PDB file of N, CA and C in Angstrom:
ATOM      1  N   MET M 330      16.495   3.519   0.682  1.00 53.00           N
ATOM      2  CA  MET M 330      16.798   3.359  -0.723  1.00 53.00           C
ATOM      3  C   MET M 330      16.587   4.605  -1.340  1.00 53.00           C
ATOM      4  N   GLU M 331      16.976   5.598  -1.555  1.00 62.00           N
ATOM      5  CA  GLU M 331      16.065   7.191  -2.651  1.00 62.00           C
ATOM      6  C   GLU M 331      16.563   6.480  -3.880  1.00 62.00           C
ATOM      7  N   LYS M 332      15.757   6.965  -4.795  1.00 67.00           N
ATOM      8  CA  LYS M 332      16.005   6.882  -6.145  1.00 67.00           C
ATOM      9  C   LYS M 332      16.763   8.087  -7.038  1.00 67.00           C
ATOM     10  N   THR M 333      17.625   7.962  -7.336  1.00 83.00           N
ATOM     11  CA  THR M 333      18.310   8.764  -8.486  1.00 83.00           C
ATOM     12  C   THR M 333      17.738  10.232  -9.528  1.00 83.00           C
ATOM     13  N   PRO M 334      18.450  10.472  -9.893  1.00 85.00           N
ATOM     14  CA  PRO M 334      17.591  11.995 -10.735  1.00 85.00           C
ATOM     15  C   PRO M 334      17.459  10.357 -12.161  1.00 85.00           C
ATOM     16  N   GLN M 335      18.595   9.975 -12.284  1.00 86.00           N
ATOM     17  CA  GLN M 335      18.412   8.692 -13.669  1.00 86.00           C
ATOM     18  C   GLN M 335      17.744   7.572 -13.107  1.00 86.00           C
ATOM     19  N   THR M 336      16.646   7.339 -12.247  1.00 84.00           N
ATOM     20  CA  THR M 336      16.099   6.401 -12.062  1.00 84.00           C
ATOM     21  C   THR M 336      14.484   6.948 -11.880  1.00 84.00           C
ATOM     22  N   GLN M 337      14.849   7.665 -11.161  1.00 86.00           N
ATOM     23  CA  GLN M 337      13.435   7.960 -12.073  1.00 86.00           C
ATOM     24  C   GLN M 337      13.165   8.702 -13.107  1.00 86.00           C
ATOM     25  N   MET M 338      13.885   8.954 -14.170  1.00 88.00           N
ATOM     26  CA  MET M 338      13.497   9.095 -15.605  1.00 88.00           C
ATOM     27  C   MET M 338      13.623   7.825 -16.169  1.00 88.00           C
ATOM     28  N   GLN M 339      14.098   6.858 -15.396  1.00 87.00           N
ATOM     29  CA  GLN M 339      13.393   5.866 -16.273  1.00 87.00           C
ATOM     30  C   GLN M 339      12.609   5.127 -16.089  1.00 87.00           C
ATOM     31  N   ALA M 340      12.327   5.786 -14.758  1.00 85.00           N
ATOM     32  CA  ALA M 340      10.940   5.048 -14.277  1.00 85.00           C
ATOM     33  C   ALA M 340       9.699   5.742 -14.810  1.00 85.00           C
ATOM     34  N   LEU M 341       9.648   6.807 -14.973  1.00 88.00           N
ATOM     35  CA  LEU M 341       8.695   7.796 -15.955  1.00 88.00           C
ATOM     36  C   LEU M 341       8.385   7.540 -17.196  1.00 88.00           C
ATOM     37  N   GLN M 342      10.124   6.821 -17.986  1.00 90.00           N
ATOM     38  CA  GLN M 342       9.747   6.663 -19.489  1.00 90.00           C
ATOM     39  C   GLN M 342       9.260   4.750 -19.539  1.00 90.00           C
ATOM     40  N   GLN M 343       9.369   4.271 -18.395  1.00 89.00           N
ATOM     41  CA  GLN M 343       8.878   2.980 -18.456  1.00 89.00           C
ATOM     42  C   GLN M 343       7.515   3.094 -18.757  1.00 89.00           C
ATOM     43  N   GLN M 344       7.358   3.199 -17.470  1.00 91.00           N
ATOM     44  CA  GLN M 344       5.534   3.876 -17.245  1.00 91.00           C
ATOM     45  C   GLN M 344       5.066   5.103 -18.218  1.00 91.00           C
ATOM     46  N   ALA M 345       5.524   5.633 -18.778  1.00 93.00           N
ATOM     47  CA  ALA M 345       4.791   6.300 -20.523  1.00 93.00           C
ATOM     48  C   ALA M 345       4.881   4.971 -21.044  1.00 93.00           C
ATOM     49  N   GLN M 346       5.647   4.314 -21.500  1.00 93.00           N
ATOM     50  CA  GLN M 346       5.553   2.739 -22.735  1.00 93.00           C
ATOM     51  C   GLN M 346       4.854   2.260 -22.210  1.00 93.00           C
ATOM     52  N   THR M 347       4.481   1.586 -21.244  1.00 94.00           N
ATOM     53  CA  THR M 347       4.017   0.516 -20.565  1.00 94.00           C
ATOM     54  C   THR M 347       2.128   1.566 -20.915  1.00 94.00           C
ATOM     55  N   ASN M 348       2.362   2.151 -20.251  1.00 93.00           N
ATOM     56  CA  ASN M 348       0.809   3.576 -21.202  1.00 93.00           C
ATOM     57  C   ASN M 348       0.638   3.385 -22.028  1.00 93.00           C
ATOM     58  N   ASN M 349       1.553   4.203 -23.338  1.00 94.00           N
ATOM     59  CA  ASN M 349       0.902   3.357 -24.565  1.00 94.00           C
ATOM     60  C   ASN M 349       1.208   2.678 -24.922  1.00 94.00           C
ATOM     61  N   MET M 350       1.831   1.261 -24.831  1.00 95.00           N
ATOM     62  CA  MET M 350       1.095  -0.193 -25.241  1.00 95.00           C
ATOM     63  C   MET M 350      -0.345  -0.601 -24.680  1.00 95.00           C
ATOM     64  N   LEU M 351      -0.591  -0.120 -23.084  1.00 94.00           N
ATOM     65  CA  LEU M 351      -1.945  -0.570 -22.922  1.00 94.00           C
ATOM     66  C   LEU M 351      -3.505   0.148 -23.434  1.00 94.00           C
ATOM     67  N   ASN M 352      -2.440   1.351 -23.831  1.00 94.00           N
ATOM     68  CA  ASN M 352      -3.807   2.095 -24.825  1.00 94.00           C
ATOM     69  C   ASN M 352      -3.749   1.852 -26.276  1.00 94.00           C
ATOM     70  N   GLN M 353      -2.909   0.766 -26.365  1.00 94.00           N
ATOM     71  CA  GLN M 353      -3.295  -0.279 -27.361  1.00 94.00           C
ATOM     72  C   GLN M 353      -3.688  -1.180 -27.781  1.00 94.00           C
ATOM     73  N   LEU M 354      -4.781  -1.959 -26.792  1.00 95.00           N
ATOM     74  CA  LEU M 354      -5.107  -3.103 -26.467  1.00 95.00           C
ATOM     75  C   LEU M 354      -6.782  -2.998 -26.603  1.00 95.00           C
ATOM     76  N   PRO M 355      -6.618  -4.106 -27.276  1.00 94.00           N
ATOM     77  CA  PRO M 355      -8.642  -4.052 -26.567  1.00 94.00           C
ATOM     78  C   PRO M 355      -9.135  -4.021 -25.271  1.00 94.00           C
ATOM     79  N   ALA M 356     -10.515  -3.474 -25.180  1.00 94.00           N
ATOM     80  CA  ALA M 356     -10.602  -3.692 -24.149  1.00 94.00           C
ATOM     81  C   ALA M 356     -11.002  -4.355 -23.048  1.00 94.00           C
ATOM     82  N   GLN M 357     -11.082  -5.611 -23.796  1.00 94.00           N
ATOM     83  CA  GLN M 357     -11.328  -7.127 -23.303  1.00 94.00           C
ATOM     84  C   GLN M 357      -9.797  -6.858 -22.035  1.00 94.00           C
ATOM     85  N   GLN M 358      -8.682  -7.266 -23.138  1.00 94.00           N
ATOM     86  CA  GLN M 358      -7.488  -7.292 -23.097  1.00 94.00           C
ATOM     87  C   GLN M 358      -7.147  -5.948 -21.736  1.00 94.00           C
ATOM     88  N   LYS M 359      -7.657  -5.562 -22.160  1.00 95.00           N
ATOM     89  CA  LYS M 359      -7.513  -4.527 -20.561  1.00 95.00           C
ATOM     90  C   LYS M 359      -7.865  -4.758 -19.494  1.00 95.00           C
ATOM     91  N   THR M 360      -9.216  -5.465 -19.696  1.00 95.00           N
ATOM     92  CA  THR M 360     -10.215  -6.117 -18.639  1.00 95.00           C
ATOM     93  C   THR M 360      -8.937  -7.567 -18.175  1.00 95.00           C
ATOM     94  N   GLN M 361      -9.005  -8.256 -18.855  1.00 95.00           N
ATOM     95  CA  GLN M 361      -7.962  -9.114 -18.250  1.00 95.00           C
ATOM     96  C   GLN M 361      -6.349  -8.692 -17.592  1.00 95.00           C
ATOM     97  N   ILE M 362      -5.774  -8.165 -18.139  1.00 96.00           N
ATOM     98  CA  ILE M 362      -5.217  -7.231 -17.268  1.00 96.00           C
ATOM     99  C   ILE M 362      -5.223  -6.877 -15.409  1.00 96.00           C
ATOM    100  N   GLU M 363      -6.347  -6.143 -15.411  1.00 96.00           N
ATOM    101  CA  GLU M 363      -7.065  -5.857 -14.330  1.00 96.00           C
ATOM    102  C   GLU M 363      -7.297  -6.703 -13.560  1.00 96.00           C
ATOM    103  N   GLN M 364      -7.721  -7.748 -14.253  1.00 97.00           N
ATOM    104  CA  GLN M 364      -8.268  -8.308 -13.364  1.00 97.00           C
ATOM    105  C   GLN M 364      -7.124  -9.479 -12.458  1.00 97.00           C
ATOM    106  N   ALA M 365      -6.204  -9.780 -13.314  1.00 96.00           N
ATOM    107  CA  ALA M 365      -5.359 -10.642 -13.360  1.00 96.00           C
ATOM    108  C   ALA M 365      -4.265  -9.602 -12.346  1.00 96.00           C
ATOM    109  N   VAL M 366      -3.475  -8.462 -12.934  1.00 96.00           N
ATOM    110  CA  VAL M 366      -3.418  -7.734 -11.132  1.00 96.00           C
ATOM    111  C   VAL M 366      -4.275  -7.309  -9.953  1.00 96.00           C
ATOM    112  N   ASN M 367      -4.964  -7.382 -10.037  1.00 97.00           N
ATOM    113  CA  ASN M 367      -5.923  -6.957  -9.035  1.00 97.00           C
ATOM    114  C   ASN M 367      -5.979  -8.275  -8.054  1.00 97.00           C
ATOM    115  N   THR M 368      -6.313  -9.865  -8.625  1.00 97.00           N
ATOM    116  CA  THR M 368      -5.657 -10.970  -7.771  1.00 97.00           C
ATOM    117  C   THR M 368      -4.744 -11.160  -7.473  1.00 97.00           C
ATOM    118  N   TYR M 369      -3.807 -10.733  -8.186  1.00 97.00           N
ATOM    119  CA  TYR M 369      -2.143 -11.180  -7.366  1.00 97.00           C
ATOM    120  C   TYR M 369      -2.293  -9.886  -6.740  1.00 97.00           C
ATOM    121  N   ARG M 370      -2.850  -9.173  -6.813  1.00 97.00           N
ATOM    122  CA  ARG M 370      -2.045  -7.420  -5.461  1.00 97.00           C
ATOM    123  C   ARG M 370      -2.907  -8.229  -3.904  1.00 97.00           C
ATOM    124  N   GLN M 371      -3.959  -9.278  -4.069  1.00 97.00           N
ATOM    125  CA  GLN M 371      -4.998 -10.014  -3.681  1.00 97.00           C
ATOM    126  C   GLN M 371      -4.204 -10.605  -2.390  1.00 97.00           C
ATOM    127  N   GLN M 372      -3.551 -12.099  -3.672  1.00 97.00           N
ATOM    128  CA  GLN M 372      -2.910 -11.983  -3.092  1.00 97.00           C
ATOM    129  C   GLN M 372      -1.749 -12.251  -2.093  1.00 97.00           C
ATOM    130  N   LEU M 373      -0.952 -10.622  -2.409  1.00 97.00           N
ATOM    131  CA  LEU M 373       0.638 -10.862  -2.026  1.00 97.00           C
ATOM    132  C   LEU M 373       0.157 -10.139  -0.530  1.00 97.00           C
ATOM    133  N   VAL M 374      -0.756  -9.604  -0.074  1.00 97.00           N
ATOM    134  CA  VAL M 374      -1.491  -8.643   0.740  1.00 97.00           C
ATOM    135  C   VAL M 374      -1.868 -10.022   1.468  1.00 97.00           C
ATOM    136  N   ALA M 375      -2.841 -10.676   1.571  1.00 97.00           N
ATOM    137  CA  ALA M 375      -3.053 -12.326   2.082  1.00 97.00           C
ATOM    138  C   ALA M 375      -1.670 -12.881   2.210  1.00 97.00           C
ATOM    139  N   GLN M 376      -0.312 -13.038   1.622  1.00 97.00           N
ATOM    140  CA  GLN M 376       0.525 -13.375   2.140  1.00 97.00           C
ATOM    141  C   GLN M 376       1.849 -12.485   3.411  1.00 97.00           C
ATOM    142  N   GLY M 377       0.882 -11.367   3.463  1.00 97.00           N
ATOM    143  CA  GLY M 377       1.729 -10.398   4.456  1.00 97.00           C
ATOM    144  C   GLY M 377       2.755  -9.118   4.157  1.00 97.00           C
ATOM    145  N   PHE M 378       2.687  -9.283   2.404  1.00 96.00           N
ATOM    146  CA  PHE M 378       4.181  -8.432   1.918  1.00 96.00           C
ATOM    147  C   PHE M 378       3.920  -7.141   2.725  1.00 96.00           C
ATOM    148  N   ALA M 379       4.861  -6.656   2.710  1.00 96.00           N
ATOM    149  CA  ALA M 379       5.017  -4.907   3.284  1.00 96.00           C
ATOM    150  C   ALA M 379       4.265  -4.397   1.848  1.00 96.00           C
ATOM    151  N   ALA M 380       3.590  -2.888   2.173  1.00 96.00           N
ATOM    152  CA  ALA M 380       3.075  -2.112   1.109  1.00 96.00           C
ATOM    153  C   ALA M 380       4.141  -2.123   0.471  1.00 96.00           C
ATOM    154  N   ASP M 381       5.267  -1.671   0.529  1.00 95.00           N
ATOM    155  CA  ASP M 381       6.563  -0.909  -0.870  1.00 95.00           C
ATOM    156  C   ASP M 381       6.464  -2.158  -1.452  1.00 95.00           C
ATOM    157  N   VAL M 382       6.761  -3.480  -1.091  1.00 95.00           N
ATOM    158  CA  VAL M 382       7.018  -4.927  -1.636  1.00 95.00           C
ATOM    159  C   VAL M 382       6.139  -5.053  -2.888  1.00 95.00           C
ATOM    160  N   ILE M 383       5.379  -4.788  -2.074  1.00 95.00           N
ATOM    161  CA  ILE M 383       3.552  -5.079  -2.812  1.00 95.00           C
ATOM    162  C   ILE M 383       3.229  -3.839  -4.061  1.00 95.00           C
ATOM    163  N   GLN M 384       3.941  -2.784  -4.768  1.00 95.00           N
ATOM    164  CA  GLN M 384       3.565  -2.170  -5.159  1.00 95.00           C
ATOM    165  C   GLN M 384       5.255  -2.366  -5.803  1.00 95.00           C
ATOM    166  N   THR M 385       6.087  -2.201  -5.535  1.00 94.00           N
ATOM    167  CA  THR M 385       6.785  -3.327  -6.771  1.00 94.00           C
ATOM    168  C   THR M 385       6.697  -4.305  -7.384  1.00 94.00           C
ATOM    169  N   TYR M 386       6.365  -5.649  -6.712  1.00 96.00           N
ATOM    170  CA  TYR M 386       5.544  -6.658  -7.253  1.00 96.00           C
ATOM    171  C   TYR M 386       4.915  -6.423  -8.536  1.00 96.00           C
ATOM    172  N   VAL M 387       3.144  -5.974  -8.013  1.00 96.00           N
ATOM    173  CA  VAL M 387       2.316  -5.590  -8.930  1.00 96.00           C
ATOM    174  C   VAL M 387       2.732  -4.907  -9.678  1.00 96.00           C
ATOM    175  N   TRP M 388       3.835  -3.333  -9.631  1.00 95.00           N
ATOM    176  CA  TRP M 388       3.896  -3.025 -10.775  1.00 95.00           C
ATOM    177  C   TRP M 388       4.566  -3.610 -11.718  1.00 95.00           C
ATOM    178  N   SER M 389       5.883  -4.559 -11.736  1.00 94.00           N
ATOM    179  CA  SER M 389       6.742  -5.312 -12.154  1.00 94.00           C
ATOM    180  C   SER M 389       5.527  -6.450 -13.071  1.00 94.00           C
ATOM    181  N   TYR M 390       4.493  -7.579 -12.144  1.00 96.00           N
ATOM    182  CA  TYR M 390       3.443  -8.226 -13.272  1.00 96.00           C
ATOM    183  C   TYR M 390       3.006  -7.563 -13.835  1.00 96.00           C
ATOM    184  N   TYR M 391       2.199  -5.821 -13.566  1.00 96.00           N
ATOM    185  CA  TYR M 391       1.299  -5.624 -14.439  1.00 96.00           C
ATOM    186  C   TYR M 391       1.810  -4.954 -16.027  1.00 96.00           C
ATOM    187  N   THR M 392       3.542  -4.612 -16.123  1.00 95.00           N
ATOM    188  CA  THR M 392       4.706  -4.094 -17.048  1.00 95.00           C
ATOM    189  C   THR M 392       4.695  -6.100 -18.075  1.00 95.00           C
ATOM    190  N   GLN M 393       4.400  -6.527 -17.114  1.00 95.00           N
ATOM    191  CA  GLN M 393       4.624  -8.238 -18.339  1.00 95.00           C
ATOM    192  C   GLN M 393       3.346  -8.289 -18.735  1.00 95.00           C
ATOM    193  N   CYS M 394       2.411  -8.110 -17.918  1.00 95.00           N
ATOM    194  CA  CYS M 394       1.349  -8.378 -18.603  1.00 95.00           C
ATOM    195  C   CYS M 394       0.826  -7.683 -19.750  1.00 95.00           C
ATOM    196  N   VAL M 395       0.668  -6.450 -19.601  1.00 96.00           N
ATOM    197  CA  VAL M 395       0.777  -4.782 -20.571  1.00 96.00           C
ATOM    198  C   VAL M 395       1.660  -5.899 -22.069  1.00 96.00           C
ATOM    199  N   GLN M 396       3.461  -5.646 -21.355  1.00 95.00           N
ATOM    200  CA  GLN M 396       4.103  -6.043 -22.441  1.00 95.00           C
ATOM    201  C   GLN M 396       3.622  -7.495 -23.240  1.00 95.00           C
ATOM    202  N   THR M 397       3.222  -8.686 -22.748  1.00 94.00           N
ATOM    203  CA  THR M 397       3.349  -9.743 -23.119  1.00 94.00           C
ATOM    204  C   THR M 397       1.913  -9.440 -24.185  1.00 94.00           C
ATOM    205  N   LEU M 398       0.933  -9.119 -23.943  1.00 95.00           N
ATOM    206  CA  LEU M 398      -0.646  -8.798 -24.535  1.00 95.00           C
ATOM    207  C   LEU M 398      -0.327  -7.948 -25.502  1.00 95.00           C
ATOM    208  N   PHE M 399       0.646  -7.298 -25.760  1.00 94.00           N
ATOM    209  CA  PHE M 399       0.566  -6.161 -26.667  1.00 94.00           C
ATOM    210  C   PHE M 399       2.123  -6.446 -27.798  1.00 94.00           C
ATOM    211  N   THR M 400       2.487  -7.689 -27.276  1.00 93.00           N
ATOM    212  CA  THR M 400       3.496  -7.841 -28.474  1.00 93.00           C
ATOM    213  C   THR M 400       2.420  -9.322 -28.895  1.00 93.00           C
ATOM    214  N   GLU M 401       1.239  -9.833 -28.567  1.00 92.00           N
ATOM    215  CA  GLU M 401       0.527 -10.450 -28.974  1.00 92.00           C
ATOM    216  C   GLU M 401      -0.565 -10.340 -30.023  1.00 92.00           C
ATOM    217  N   HIS M 402      -0.915  -8.973 -29.248  1.00 90.00           N
ATOM    218  CA  HIS M 402      -1.207  -8.720 -30.171  1.00 90.00           C
ATOM    219  C   HIS M 402      -1.463  -8.020 -31.519  1.00 90.00           C
ATOM    220  N   LYS M 403      -0.206  -7.123 -31.162  1.00 90.00           N
ATOM    221  CA  LYS M 403       0.590  -7.002 -32.275  1.00 90.00           C
ATOM    222  C   LYS M 403       0.917  -7.980 -33.944  1.00 90.00           C
ATOM    223  N   LYS M 404       1.122  -9.479 -33.552  1.00 89.00           N
ATOM    224  CA  LYS M 404       1.555 -10.407 -33.917  1.00 89.00           C
ATOM    225  C   LYS M 404      -0.156 -10.390 -34.379  1.00 89.00           C
ATOM    226  N   THR M 405      -0.935 -10.384 -34.492  1.00 86.00           N
ATOM    227  CA  THR M 405      -2.820 -10.538 -34.828  1.00 86.00           C
ATOM    228  C   THR M 405      -3.359  -9.217 -35.312  1.00 86.00           C
ATOM    229  N   VAL M 406      -2.543  -8.487 -35.550  1.00 79.00           N
ATOM    230  CA  VAL M 406      -3.106  -7.170 -35.852  1.00 79.00           C
ATOM    231  C   VAL M 406      -3.121  -7.725 -37.445  1.00 79.00           C
ATOM    232  N   GLY M 407      -4.278  -7.023 -37.841  1.00 54.00           N
ATOM    233  CA  GLY M 407      -4.349  -7.965 -39.523  1.00 54.00           C
ATOM    234  C   GLY M 407      -5.084  -9.131 -39.390  1.00 54.00           C
ATOM    235  N   GLY M 408      -4.790  -9.793 -39.172  1.00 49.00           N
ATOM    236  CA  GLY M 408      -5.795 -11.085 -38.804  1.00 49.00           C
ATOM    237  C   GLY M 408      -7.254 -10.893 -38.581  1.00 49.00           C
ATOM    238  N   SER M 409      -7.647 -12.412 -37.974  1.00 46.00           N
ATOM    239  CA  SER M 409      -9.448 -11.684 -37.701  1.00 46.00           C
ATOM    240  C   SER M 409      -9.134 -10.946 -36.521  1.00 46.00           C
ATOM    241  N   GLU M 410     -10.441 -10.684 -36.385  1.00 45.00           N
ATOM    242  CA  GLU M 410     -10.870  -9.869 -35.515  1.00 45.00           C
ATOM    243  C   GLU M 410     -10.057 -10.336 -33.919  1.00 45.00           C
ATOM    244  N   ASP M 411     -10.568 -11.479 -34.060  1.00 44.00           N
ATOM    245  CA  ASP M 411     -10.219 -12.131 -32.487  1.00 44.00           C
ATOM    246  C   ASP M 411      -8.392 -12.335 -32.285  1.00 44.00           C
ATOM    247  N   GLY M 412      -8.068 -12.268 -33.953  1.00 41.00           N
ATOM    248  CA  GLY M 412      -7.198 -12.635 -33.667  1.00 41.00           C
ATOM    249  C   GLY M 412      -6.490 -13.975 -32.976  1.00 41.00           C
ATOM    250  N   GLY M 413      -7.585 -14.856 -32.765  1.00 42.00           N
ATOM    251  CA  GLY M 413      -6.964 -16.246 -31.879  1.00 42.00           C
ATOM    252  C   GLY M 413      -5.608 -15.547 -30.287  1.00 42.00           C
ATOM    253  N   LEU M 414      -5.881 -13.945 -30.110  1.00 42.00           N
ATOM    254  CA  LEU M 414      -5.500 -14.231 -28.605  1.00 42.00           C
ATOM    255  C   LEU M 414      -5.957 -14.775 -27.530  1.00 42.00           C
ATOM    256  N   ASP M 415      -7.698 -14.555 -27.502  1.00 43.00           N
ATOM    257  CA  ASP M 415      -7.807 -15.334 -26.484  1.00 43.00           C
ATOM    258  C   ASP M 415      -7.767 -16.084 -25.086  1.00 43.00           C
ATOM    259  N   ALA M 416      -6.717 -16.963 -26.131  1.00 40.00           N
ATOM    260  CA  ALA M 416      -6.496 -18.586 -25.561  1.00 40.00           C
ATOM    261  C   ALA M 416      -4.840 -18.189 -24.456  1.00 40.00           C
ATOM    262  N   THR M 417      -4.445 -16.729 -25.718  1.00 41.00           N
ATOM    263  CA  THR M 417      -3.287 -16.796 -24.873  1.00 41.00           C
ATOM    264  C   THR M 417      -3.062 -15.331 -23.853  1.00 41.00           C
ATOM    265  N   ALA M 418      -4.020 -14.549 -23.925  1.00 42.00           N
ATOM    266  CA  ALA M 418      -4.389 -13.462 -23.104  1.00 42.00           C
ATOM    267  C   ALA M 418      -4.781 -14.035 -22.025  1.00 42.00           C
ATOM    268  N   GLN M 419      -5.669 -15.273 -22.112  1.00 42.00           N
ATOM    269  CA  GLN M 419      -5.640 -15.878 -20.660  1.00 42.00           C
ATOM    270  C   GLN M 419      -5.318 -17.047 -19.857  1.00 42.00           C
ATOM    271  N   GLN M 420      -4.197 -17.373 -20.683  1.00 43.00           N
ATOM    272  CA  GLN M 420      -3.042 -18.575 -20.100  1.00 43.00           C
ATOM    273  C   GLN M 420      -1.753 -17.391 -19.975  1.00 43.00           C
ATOM    274  N   GLN M 421      -1.158 -16.073 -20.304  1.00 45.00           N
ATOM    275  CA  GLN M 421       0.217 -16.085 -19.928  1.00 45.00           C
ATOM    276  C   GLN M 421       0.018 -15.303 -19.184  1.00 45.00           C
ATOM    277  N   PRO M 422      -0.931 -14.212 -18.715  1.00 48.00           N
ATOM    278  CA  PRO M 422      -1.334 -13.994 -17.181  1.00 48.00           C
ATOM    279  C   PRO M 422      -0.849 -14.545 -16.183  1.00 48.00           C
ATOM    280  N   GLU M 423      -1.656 -16.380 -16.303  1.00 50.00           N
ATOM    281  CA  GLU M 423      -1.128 -16.824 -14.867  1.00 50.00           C
ATOM    282  C   GLU M 423       0.313 -17.280 -14.825  1.00 50.00           C
ATOM    283  N   GLY M 424       0.802 -18.083 -16.373  1.00 50.00           N
ATOM    284  CA  GLY M 424       1.819 -18.426 -16.343  1.00 50.00           C
ATOM    285  C   GLY M 424       2.610 -17.142 -15.650  1.00 50.00           C
ATOM    286  N   MET M 425       2.747 -16.345 -15.880  1.00 54.00           N
ATOM    287  CA  MET M 425       3.836 -15.217 -15.479  1.00 54.00           C
ATOM    288  C   MET M 425       3.197 -14.787 -13.584  1.00 54.00           C
ATOM    289  N   GLN M 426       2.459 -15.033 -13.041  1.00 52.00           N
ATOM    290  CA  GLN M 426       1.904 -15.404 -11.823  1.00 52.00           C
ATOM    291  C   GLN M 426       2.612 -16.311 -11.354  1.00 52.00           C
ATOM    292  N   GLN M 427       2.151 -17.294 -11.957  1.00 52.00           N
ATOM    293  CA  GLN M 427       3.482 -18.334 -11.030  1.00 52.00           C
ATOM    294  C   GLN M 427       4.627 -17.732 -11.508  1.00 52.00           C
ATOM    295  N   GLN M 428       5.078 -17.458 -12.663  1.00 52.00           N
ATOM    296  CA  GLN M 428       6.158 -16.772 -12.207  1.00 52.00           C
ATOM    297  C   GLN M 428       7.042 -16.082 -11.136  1.00 52.00           C
ATOM    298  N   GLN M 429       6.333 -15.292 -10.404  1.00 55.00           N
ATOM    299  CA  GLN M 429       6.352 -13.940  -9.715  1.00 55.00           C
ATOM    300  C   GLN M 429       6.330 -14.645  -8.822  1.00 55.00           C
ATOM    301  N   GLN M 430       5.129 -15.390  -7.901  1.00 53.00           N
ATOM    302  CA  GLN M 430       5.426 -16.100  -6.984  1.00 53.00           C
ATOM    303  C   GLN M 430       6.517 -16.984  -6.710  1.00 53.00           C
ATOM    304  N   GLN M 431       6.902 -17.513  -7.867  1.00 51.00           N
ATOM    305  CA  GLN M 431       8.527 -17.851  -8.237  1.00 51.00           C
ATOM    306  C   GLN M 431       9.152 -17.705  -7.323  1.00 51.00           C
ATOM    307  N   GLN M 432       9.759 -16.144  -8.032  1.00 52.00           N
ATOM    308  CA  GLN M 432      10.438 -15.188  -7.636  1.00 52.00           C
ATOM    309  C   GLN M 432      10.787 -14.672  -6.221  1.00 52.00           C
ATOM    310  N   GLN M 433       9.178 -14.666  -5.654  1.00 53.00           N
ATOM    311  CA  GLN M 433       9.085 -14.301  -4.165  1.00 53.00           C
ATOM    312  C   GLN M 433       9.827 -14.644  -3.886  1.00 53.00           C
ATOM    313  N   GLN M 434       8.945 -16.801  -3.386  1.00 53.00           N
ATOM    314  CA  GLN M 434       9.275 -17.648  -2.391  1.00 53.00           C
ATOM    315  C   GLN M 434      11.096 -17.554  -2.096  1.00 53.00           C
ATOM    316  N   GLN M 435      11.631 -17.498  -3.483  1.00 48.00           N
ATOM    317  CA  GLN M 435      13.207 -17.039  -3.364  1.00 48.00           C
ATOM    318  C   GLN M 435      13.985 -16.343  -3.024  1.00 48.00           C
ATOM    319  N   GLN M 436      12.446 -15.165  -2.980  1.00 50.00           N
ATOM    320  CA  GLN M 436      14.006 -13.954  -2.052  1.00 50.00           C
ATOM    321  C   GLN M 436      13.700 -14.166  -1.037  1.00 50.00           C
ATOM    322  N   HIS M 437      12.432 -14.491  -0.302  1.00 51.00           N
ATOM    323  CA  HIS M 437      12.236 -15.135   1.646  1.00 51.00           C
ATOM    324  C   HIS M 437      12.902 -15.884   2.038  1.00 51.00           C
ATOM    325  N   LEU M 438      13.529 -16.934   0.523  1.00 43.00           N
ATOM    326  CA  LEU M 438      14.699 -17.732   1.804  1.00 43.00           C
ATOM    327  C   LEU M 438      16.086 -17.358   1.927  1.00 43.00           C
TER     328      LEU M 438
END
């Protein structure tokens, strides 16, 4: 399935938006995203998914992680230094990961 120029433009816009959000996150949240995404990728590889499927799933999961932590970070800006984000940041990617796995299982059926 070839991407149309419009689809490519939307993908580039999403990538730029995601990178912009990521750049505004504290280093600790960036590290949490990186670890969660790497773990997710390893699980997909271990389950035998094709490389193009892995790329699609990992990008989707990555953008969800960035958007979620960015939203939480914006809610806490102006509060205490850590803003109480740590507990949310550690729980949310795992929950999103479980949701992604459920989606994959449904797609395999």
